[in-house]
Amino acid sequence: MAIAQAAPLLSVRGLTRRFGGLTAVDAIDLDLAKGELVSIIGPNGAGKTTLFNLVTGLDRPDAGNVSFEGQDVTGLSPETLAAEGIARTFQLGRVFGNLSVMDNVLIGAHTRLRAVKPAVPLIGPLLELGLALLRPANVKAEEERLREEVKVILSRFGERLLPRIEQPAYSLSYANRRRVEIARALALKPRLLLLDEPTAGMNPTETAEMQALVAELKAEGLTILLIEHKLEMVMRLSDRVIVMDEGKKIAEGAGEQVRTDPKVIEAYLGHGLSGAADQRESAA
Ligand SMILES: Nc1ncnc2c1ncn2[C@@H]1O[C@H](COP(=O)(O)OP(=O)(O)OP(=O)(O)O)[C@@H](O)[C@H]1O
Ligand SMILES: [Mg+2]
């Protein structure tokens, strides 16, 4: 639950992104306290993913700002923000098909480690190379430690990923590829995790597993922003729900409160969707 006095972990003010004549994200304000799980819902095209892109540096806002742990991080690159502890997964899934499960997840761990290395452009890599040549045993031990770390993360997914650890990601099922992406985000040891429809295209069993994992992460104190069309999951997991429509925030509050808000019902009906998720699931 949010603690009123604590400074928010993430704070977004007046965030706006236009594509030609369309305002995809329109003056959004958002505060997220440490340990909170906030869901963002809304009809297709409401601007949810664009908002994630702005927060994670994949896209730059036309107006407004984003601060993380009290620092203005507006417009910083995704790599910088990842190193700062902002991890995300993508709506359509992004894994390196030719890399193994292990290597896909190791990328997350390496991104984190690069953060503590010198940021000087040339000296950094040279120093790294020097260290690698001088202390190969250390480097090997470090790599081994990371591989163990990855195994612990993969074990969160039961027997879904561990037995496939050396398989290339392209050979995995769709649901497993999505799990690999979440594992990679976790290997970053994030302080903020953004999940864009983590259960899209998953069957009810897979959805229940994902819901349990997100609940576990929340119980461990991770701060989470979740975009999700499956309202049951949203209602169960969220401390707070934000509803977007046509780029704007149209409602915010406890799950049940927004679910019965006439503005929210109208937004969904106005788009001809009595349940965006249901239509999408049957289309998938
Ligand atoms: N790069 C882009 N160029 C032009 N228009 C874009 C771009 N990205 C998003 N849009 C438009 O911005 C609006 C918001 O899109 P966005 O993907 O953020 O919606 P969403 O709420 O995530 O929808 P969904 O539930 O379908 O994933 C849509 O009208 C979309 O077509
Ligand atoms: Mg989206």
Coordinates of C-alpha atoms and ligand atoms in Angstrom, one line a residue:
M1 CA 0.0 0.0 0.0
A2 CA 1.1 3.5 -0.7
I3 CA 2.6 5.4 2.3
A4 CA 1.3 9.0 2.0
Q5 CA 4.5 10.7 3.2
A6 CA 7.1 8.6 1.2
A7 CA 8.5 10.3 -1.9
P8 CA 7.2 8.4 -4.9
L9 CA 9.6 6.0 -6.7
L10 CA 8.2 7.0 -10.0
S11 CA 6.6 10.4 -10.7
V12 CA 5.2 11.4 -14.1
R13 CA 3.9 14.9 -14.8
G14 CA 2.1 16.2 -17.8
L15 CA 3.5 13.5 -20.1
T16 CA 2.5 14.0 -23.6
R17 CA 3.3 12.3 -26.9
R18 CA 1.8 13.2 -30.3
F19 CA 1.9 11.3 -33.5
G20 CA 0.9 13.8 -36.2
G21 CA -2.6 14.9 -35.3
L22 CA -3.1 12.1 -32.7
T23 CA -2.2 12.7 -29.1
A24 CA -1.4 9.2 -28.0
V25 CA -0.5 10.2 -24.4
D26 CA -2.2 13.4 -23.3
A27 CA -0.9 15.2 -20.1
I28 CA -0.6 12.1 -18.0
D29 CA 0.2 12.5 -14.3
L30 CA 1.2 9.4 -12.3
D31 CA 2.8 8.6 -9.0
L32 CA 4.0 5.2 -8.0
A33 CA 5.1 4.5 -4.4
K34 CA 7.7 2.0 -3.6
G35 CA 6.2 -1.5 -3.4
E36 CA 3.0 -0.5 -5.1
L37 CA 1.4 -2.4 -7.9
V38 CA -0.6 -0.1 -10.2
S39 CA -2.4 -1.4 -13.3
I40 CA -3.1 0.6 -16.4
I41 CA -6.2 -0.5 -18.3
G42 CA -8.2 1.0 -21.2
P43 CA -9.4 0.1 -24.6
N44 CA -7.1 -0.7 -27.5
G45 CA -5.2 2.4 -28.7
A46 CA -5.7 4.2 -25.4
G47 CA -2.0 5.0 -25.1
K48 CA -0.9 2.5 -22.5
T49 CA 2.1 1.1 -24.4
T50 CA 3.1 4.6 -25.5
L51 CA 3.1 5.6 -21.9
F52 CA 5.4 2.7 -21.1
N53 CA 7.7 3.7 -24.0
L54 CA 8.0 7.2 -22.6
V55 CA 8.8 6.0 -19.1
T56 CA 11.4 3.5 -20.2
G57 CA 13.2 5.8 -22.7
L58 CA 12.2 4.0 -25.8
D59 CA 10.3 7.1 -27.0
R60 CA 10.7 10.8 -26.0
P61 CA 7.8 12.9 -24.8
D62 CA 6.7 16.1 -26.6
A63 CA 6.0 17.6 -23.1
G64 CA 6.1 16.6 -19.5
N65 CA 8.6 14.8 -17.4
V66 CA 9.5 11.5 -15.7
S67 CA 11.3 11.3 -12.4
F68 CA 12.7 8.1 -10.8
E69 CA 13.9 8.1 -7.2
G70 CA 13.7 11.9 -7.2
Q71 CA 15.9 12.3 -10.3
D72 CA 14.6 13.8 -13.6
V73 CA 15.2 10.9 -16.1
T74 CA 13.1 12.3 -19.0
G75 CA 14.5 11.4 -22.3
L76 CA 17.4 9.2 -21.0
S77 CA 18.1 6.1 -23.1
P78 CA 16.5 2.7 -22.4
E79 CA 20.0 1.3 -21.6
T80 CA 20.7 4.1 -19.0
L81 CA 17.3 3.6 -17.4
A82 CA 17.7 -0.2 -17.3
A83 CA 21.0 0.3 -15.5
E84 CA 19.2 2.6 -13.1
G85 CA 16.8 -0.2 -12.3
I86 CA 13.8 0.2 -14.7
A87 CA 13.0 -3.1 -16.4
R88 CA 10.2 -3.8 -18.8
T89 CA 8.7 -6.5 -21.0
F90 CA 7.1 -5.9 -24.4
Q91 CA 3.5 -6.4 -25.4
L92 CA 4.5 -8.6 -28.4
G93 CA 7.5 -10.2 -26.7
R94 CA 11.1 -9.6 -27.5
V95 CA 13.7 -12.3 -27.1
F96 CA 16.8 -13.1 -29.1
G97 CA 15.6 -16.2 -31.0
N98 CA 19.0 -17.6 -31.8
L99 CA 20.3 -17.2 -28.2
S100 CA 19.6 -19.9 -25.6
V101 CA 17.3 -19.3 -22.6
M102 CA 20.4 -18.9 -20.4
D103 CA 22.0 -16.3 -22.7
N104 CA 18.8 -14.3 -23.1
V105 CA 18.5 -14.0 -19.3
L106 CA 22.3 -13.3 -18.9
I107 CA 21.8 -10.2 -20.9
G108 CA 19.7 -8.8 -18.1
A109 CA 22.4 -9.5 -15.5
H110 CA 25.1 -8.0 -17.7
T111 CA 23.1 -4.8 -18.2
R112 CA 23.0 -4.5 -14.5
L113 CA 26.7 -5.0 -14.0
R114 CA 27.7 -2.6 -16.7
A115 CA 26.0 0.0 -14.6
V116 CA 28.7 -0.1 -11.9
K117 CA 31.6 0.0 -14.4
P118 CA 33.2 3.3 -15.3
A119 CA 31.1 5.3 -17.7
V120 CA 34.1 6.9 -19.6
P121 CA 33.6 5.7 -23.2
L122 CA 37.0 4.3 -24.0
I123 CA 38.6 3.7 -20.6
G124 CA 35.6 1.5 -19.6
P125 CA 36.0 -1.2 -22.3
L126 CA 39.8 -1.0 -22.1
L127 CA 39.7 -1.5 -18.4
E128 CA 37.3 -4.3 -18.8
L129 CA 39.5 -6.0 -21.3
G130 CA 42.6 -5.4 -19.1
L131 CA 40.8 -7.0 -16.2
A132 CA 39.7 -9.9 -18.3
L133 CA 43.3 -10.6 -19.5
L134 CA 44.9 -10.1 -16.1
R135 CA 42.3 -12.0 -14.1
P136 CA 40.7 -14.6 -16.2
A137 CA 39.9 -16.7 -13.2
N138 CA 38.0 -13.9 -11.6
V139 CA 36.0 -13.2 -14.7
K140 CA 35.2 -16.9 -15.0
A141 CA 34.1 -17.0 -11.4
E142 CA 31.9 -13.9 -12.0
E143 CA 30.3 -15.5 -15.1
E144 CA 29.7 -18.7 -13.1
R145 CA 28.1 -16.7 -10.4
L146 CA 25.8 -15.0 -12.9
R147 CA 24.8 -18.3 -14.4
E148 CA 23.8 -19.5 -11.0
E149 CA 21.8 -16.4 -10.5
V150 CA 20.0 -17.0 -13.8
K151 CA 19.1 -20.5 -12.7
V152 CA 17.6 -19.2 -9.5
I153 CA 15.5 -16.8 -11.5
L154 CA 14.5 -19.5 -14.0
S155 CA 13.4 -21.8 -11.1
R156 CA 10.6 -19.2 -10.4
F157 CA 8.9 -20.6 -13.5
G158 CA 8.9 -24.2 -12.1
E159 CA 9.8 -26.7 -14.8
R160 CA 8.8 -24.4 -17.6
L161 CA 12.3 -23.0 -18.4
L162 CA 15.0 -24.9 -16.4
P163 CA 14.9 -28.1 -18.5
R164 CA 15.2 -25.9 -21.6
I165 CA 18.0 -23.7 -20.4
E166 CA 20.4 -24.4 -23.4
Q167 CA 17.7 -24.4 -26.0
P168 CA 17.5 -21.5 -28.5
A169 CA 14.6 -19.2 -27.7
Y170 CA 13.0 -19.7 -31.1
S171 CA 12.3 -23.3 -30.2
L172 CA 10.2 -22.4 -27.2
S173 CA 6.5 -22.1 -27.0
Y174 CA 5.0 -18.6 -27.1
A175 CA 4.3 -18.6 -23.4
N176 CA 7.8 -19.7 -22.6
R177 CA 9.3 -16.9 -24.7
R178 CA 7.3 -14.5 -22.7
R179 CA 8.6 -16.1 -19.5
V180 CA 12.2 -15.7 -20.7
E181 CA 11.6 -12.0 -21.3
I182 CA 10.3 -11.6 -17.7
A183 CA 13.3 -13.6 -16.4
R184 CA 15.6 -11.3 -18.3
A185 CA 13.9 -8.3 -16.7
L186 CA 14.3 -9.9 -13.3
A187 CA 18.0 -10.6 -13.9
L188 CA 18.3 -6.8 -14.0
K189 CA 17.3 -6.8 -10.3
P190 CA 14.9 -4.0 -11.1
R191 CA 13.5 -1.4 -8.7
L192 CA 10.6 -0.8 -11.0
L193 CA 9.2 -3.5 -13.3
L194 CA 6.8 -2.6 -16.2
L195 CA 4.9 -5.5 -17.6
D196 CA 3.0 -4.9 -20.9
E197 CA 0.2 -7.5 -21.1
P198 CA 2.3 -10.4 -19.7
T199 CA -0.6 -12.8 -20.2
A200 CA -1.6 -11.9 -23.7
G201 CA -2.1 -15.0 -25.7
M202 CA -1.8 -17.3 -22.7
N203 CA -4.4 -19.9 -21.8
P204 CA -6.1 -19.9 -18.3
T205 CA -3.5 -22.2 -16.7
E206 CA -0.6 -20.1 -18.0
T207 CA -2.4 -16.9 -17.0
A208 CA -2.9 -18.3 -13.4
E209 CA 0.8 -19.1 -13.2
M210 CA 1.7 -15.6 -14.4
Q211 CA -0.7 -14.0 -11.9
A212 CA 0.9 -16.1 -9.1
L213 CA 4.4 -15.0 -10.1
V214 CA 3.4 -11.3 -10.3
A215 CA 1.8 -11.6 -6.8
E216 CA 5.0 -13.2 -5.5
L217 CA 7.1 -10.4 -6.9
K218 CA 4.8 -7.8 -5.3
A219 CA 4.9 -9.7 -2.0
E220 CA 8.7 -9.4 -2.2
G221 CA 8.4 -5.6 -2.4
L222 CA 8.9 -5.0 -6.1
T223 CA 7.2 -1.9 -7.5
I224 CA 5.2 -2.9 -10.6
L225 CA 3.3 -1.1 -13.3
L226 CA 1.1 -3.6 -15.1
I227 CA -0.8 -3.2 -18.4
E228 CA -3.3 -5.9 -18.6
H229 CA -6.6 -6.6 -20.3
K230 CA -7.7 -9.5 -18.1
L231 CA -9.7 -7.6 -15.5
E232 CA -9.9 -10.5 -13.0
M233 CA -6.1 -10.4 -12.7
V234 CA -6.1 -6.6 -12.5
M235 CA -8.6 -6.7 -9.7
R236 CA -6.8 -9.3 -7.7
L237 CA -3.3 -7.8 -7.9
S238 CA -3.6 -4.0 -8.0
D239 CA -3.3 -1.6 -5.2
R240 CA -4.7 1.0 -7.6
V241 CA -6.0 1.0 -11.2
I242 CA -5.6 3.8 -13.7
V243 CA -7.9 3.9 -16.7
M244 CA -6.8 5.5 -19.9
D245 CA -8.8 6.4 -23.0
E246 CA -7.7 8.3 -26.0
G247 CA -4.4 9.3 -24.3
K248 CA -6.1 10.7 -21.2
K249 CA -6.4 9.3 -17.7
I250 CA -10.2 9.0 -17.2
A251 CA -10.3 7.3 -13.8
E252 CA -8.0 6.2 -11.0
G253 CA -8.7 4.4 -7.8
A254 CA -9.3 1.0 -6.2
G255 CA -10.3 -1.8 -8.6
E256 CA -14.0 -2.0 -7.8
Q257 CA -14.3 1.7 -7.8
V258 CA -13.1 2.2 -11.3
R259 CA -14.8 -0.9 -12.6
T260 CA -18.2 0.5 -11.9
D261 CA -17.3 4.1 -12.9
P262 CA -19.7 5.2 -15.7
K263 CA -16.9 6.9 -17.6
V264 CA -14.9 3.7 -17.7
I265 CA -17.9 1.6 -18.8
E266 CA -18.6 4.2 -21.5
A267 CA -15.0 4.2 -22.7
Y268 CA -15.1 0.5 -23.3
L269 CA -18.5 0.5 -24.8
G270 CA -17.7 3.5 -26.9
H271 CA -15.0 1.5 -28.6
G272 CA -17.4 -1.3 -29.4
L273 CA -15.7 -3.5 -26.9
S274 CA -17.5 -5.1 -24.1
G275 CA -14.3 -6.9 -23.3
A276 CA -11.3 -6.0 -25.3
A277 CA -9.4 -8.9 -23.8
D278 CA -12.0 -11.5 -24.8
Q279 CA -12.0 -10.4 -28.4
R280 CA -8.3 -10.4 -28.5
E281 CA -7.9 -13.8 -26.9
S282 CA -10.2 -15.4 -29.5
A283 CA -8.4 -13.6 -32.3
A284 CA -5.0 -14.8 -31.0
Ligands
LIG1 N1 5.0 5.0 -33.5 C1 3.8 5.4 -33.7 N2 3.4 6.2 -34.7 C2 2.2 6.6 -34.9 N3 1.1 6.3 -34.1 C3 1.4 5.5 -33.1 C4 2.7 5.0 -32.8 N4 2.7 4.3 -31.6 C5 1.4 4.3 -31.2 N5 0.6 5.0 -32.1 C6 -0.8 5.3 -31.9 O1 -1.0 5.8 -30.7 C7 -2.2 5.3 -30.1 C8 -1.9 4.6 -28.8 O2 -1.2 3.4 -29.1 P1 -0.7 2.4 -27.9 O3 0.0 1.3 -28.6 O4 0.0 3.2 -26.9 O5 -2.1 1.9 -27.3 P2 -2.4 0.8 -26.2 O6 -3.3 1.4 -25.2 O7 -1.2 0.1 -25.8 O8 -3.3 -0.2 -27.1 P3 -3.4 -1.8 -27.0 O9 -4.3 -2.2 -25.9 O10 -4.0 -2.2 -28.3 O11 -2.0 -2.4 -26.9 C9 -2.8 4.4 -31.2 O12 -3.8 5.1 -31.9 C10 -1.6 4.0 -32.0 O13 -2.0 3.7 -33.3
MG2 MG -0.4 -1.7 -25.9

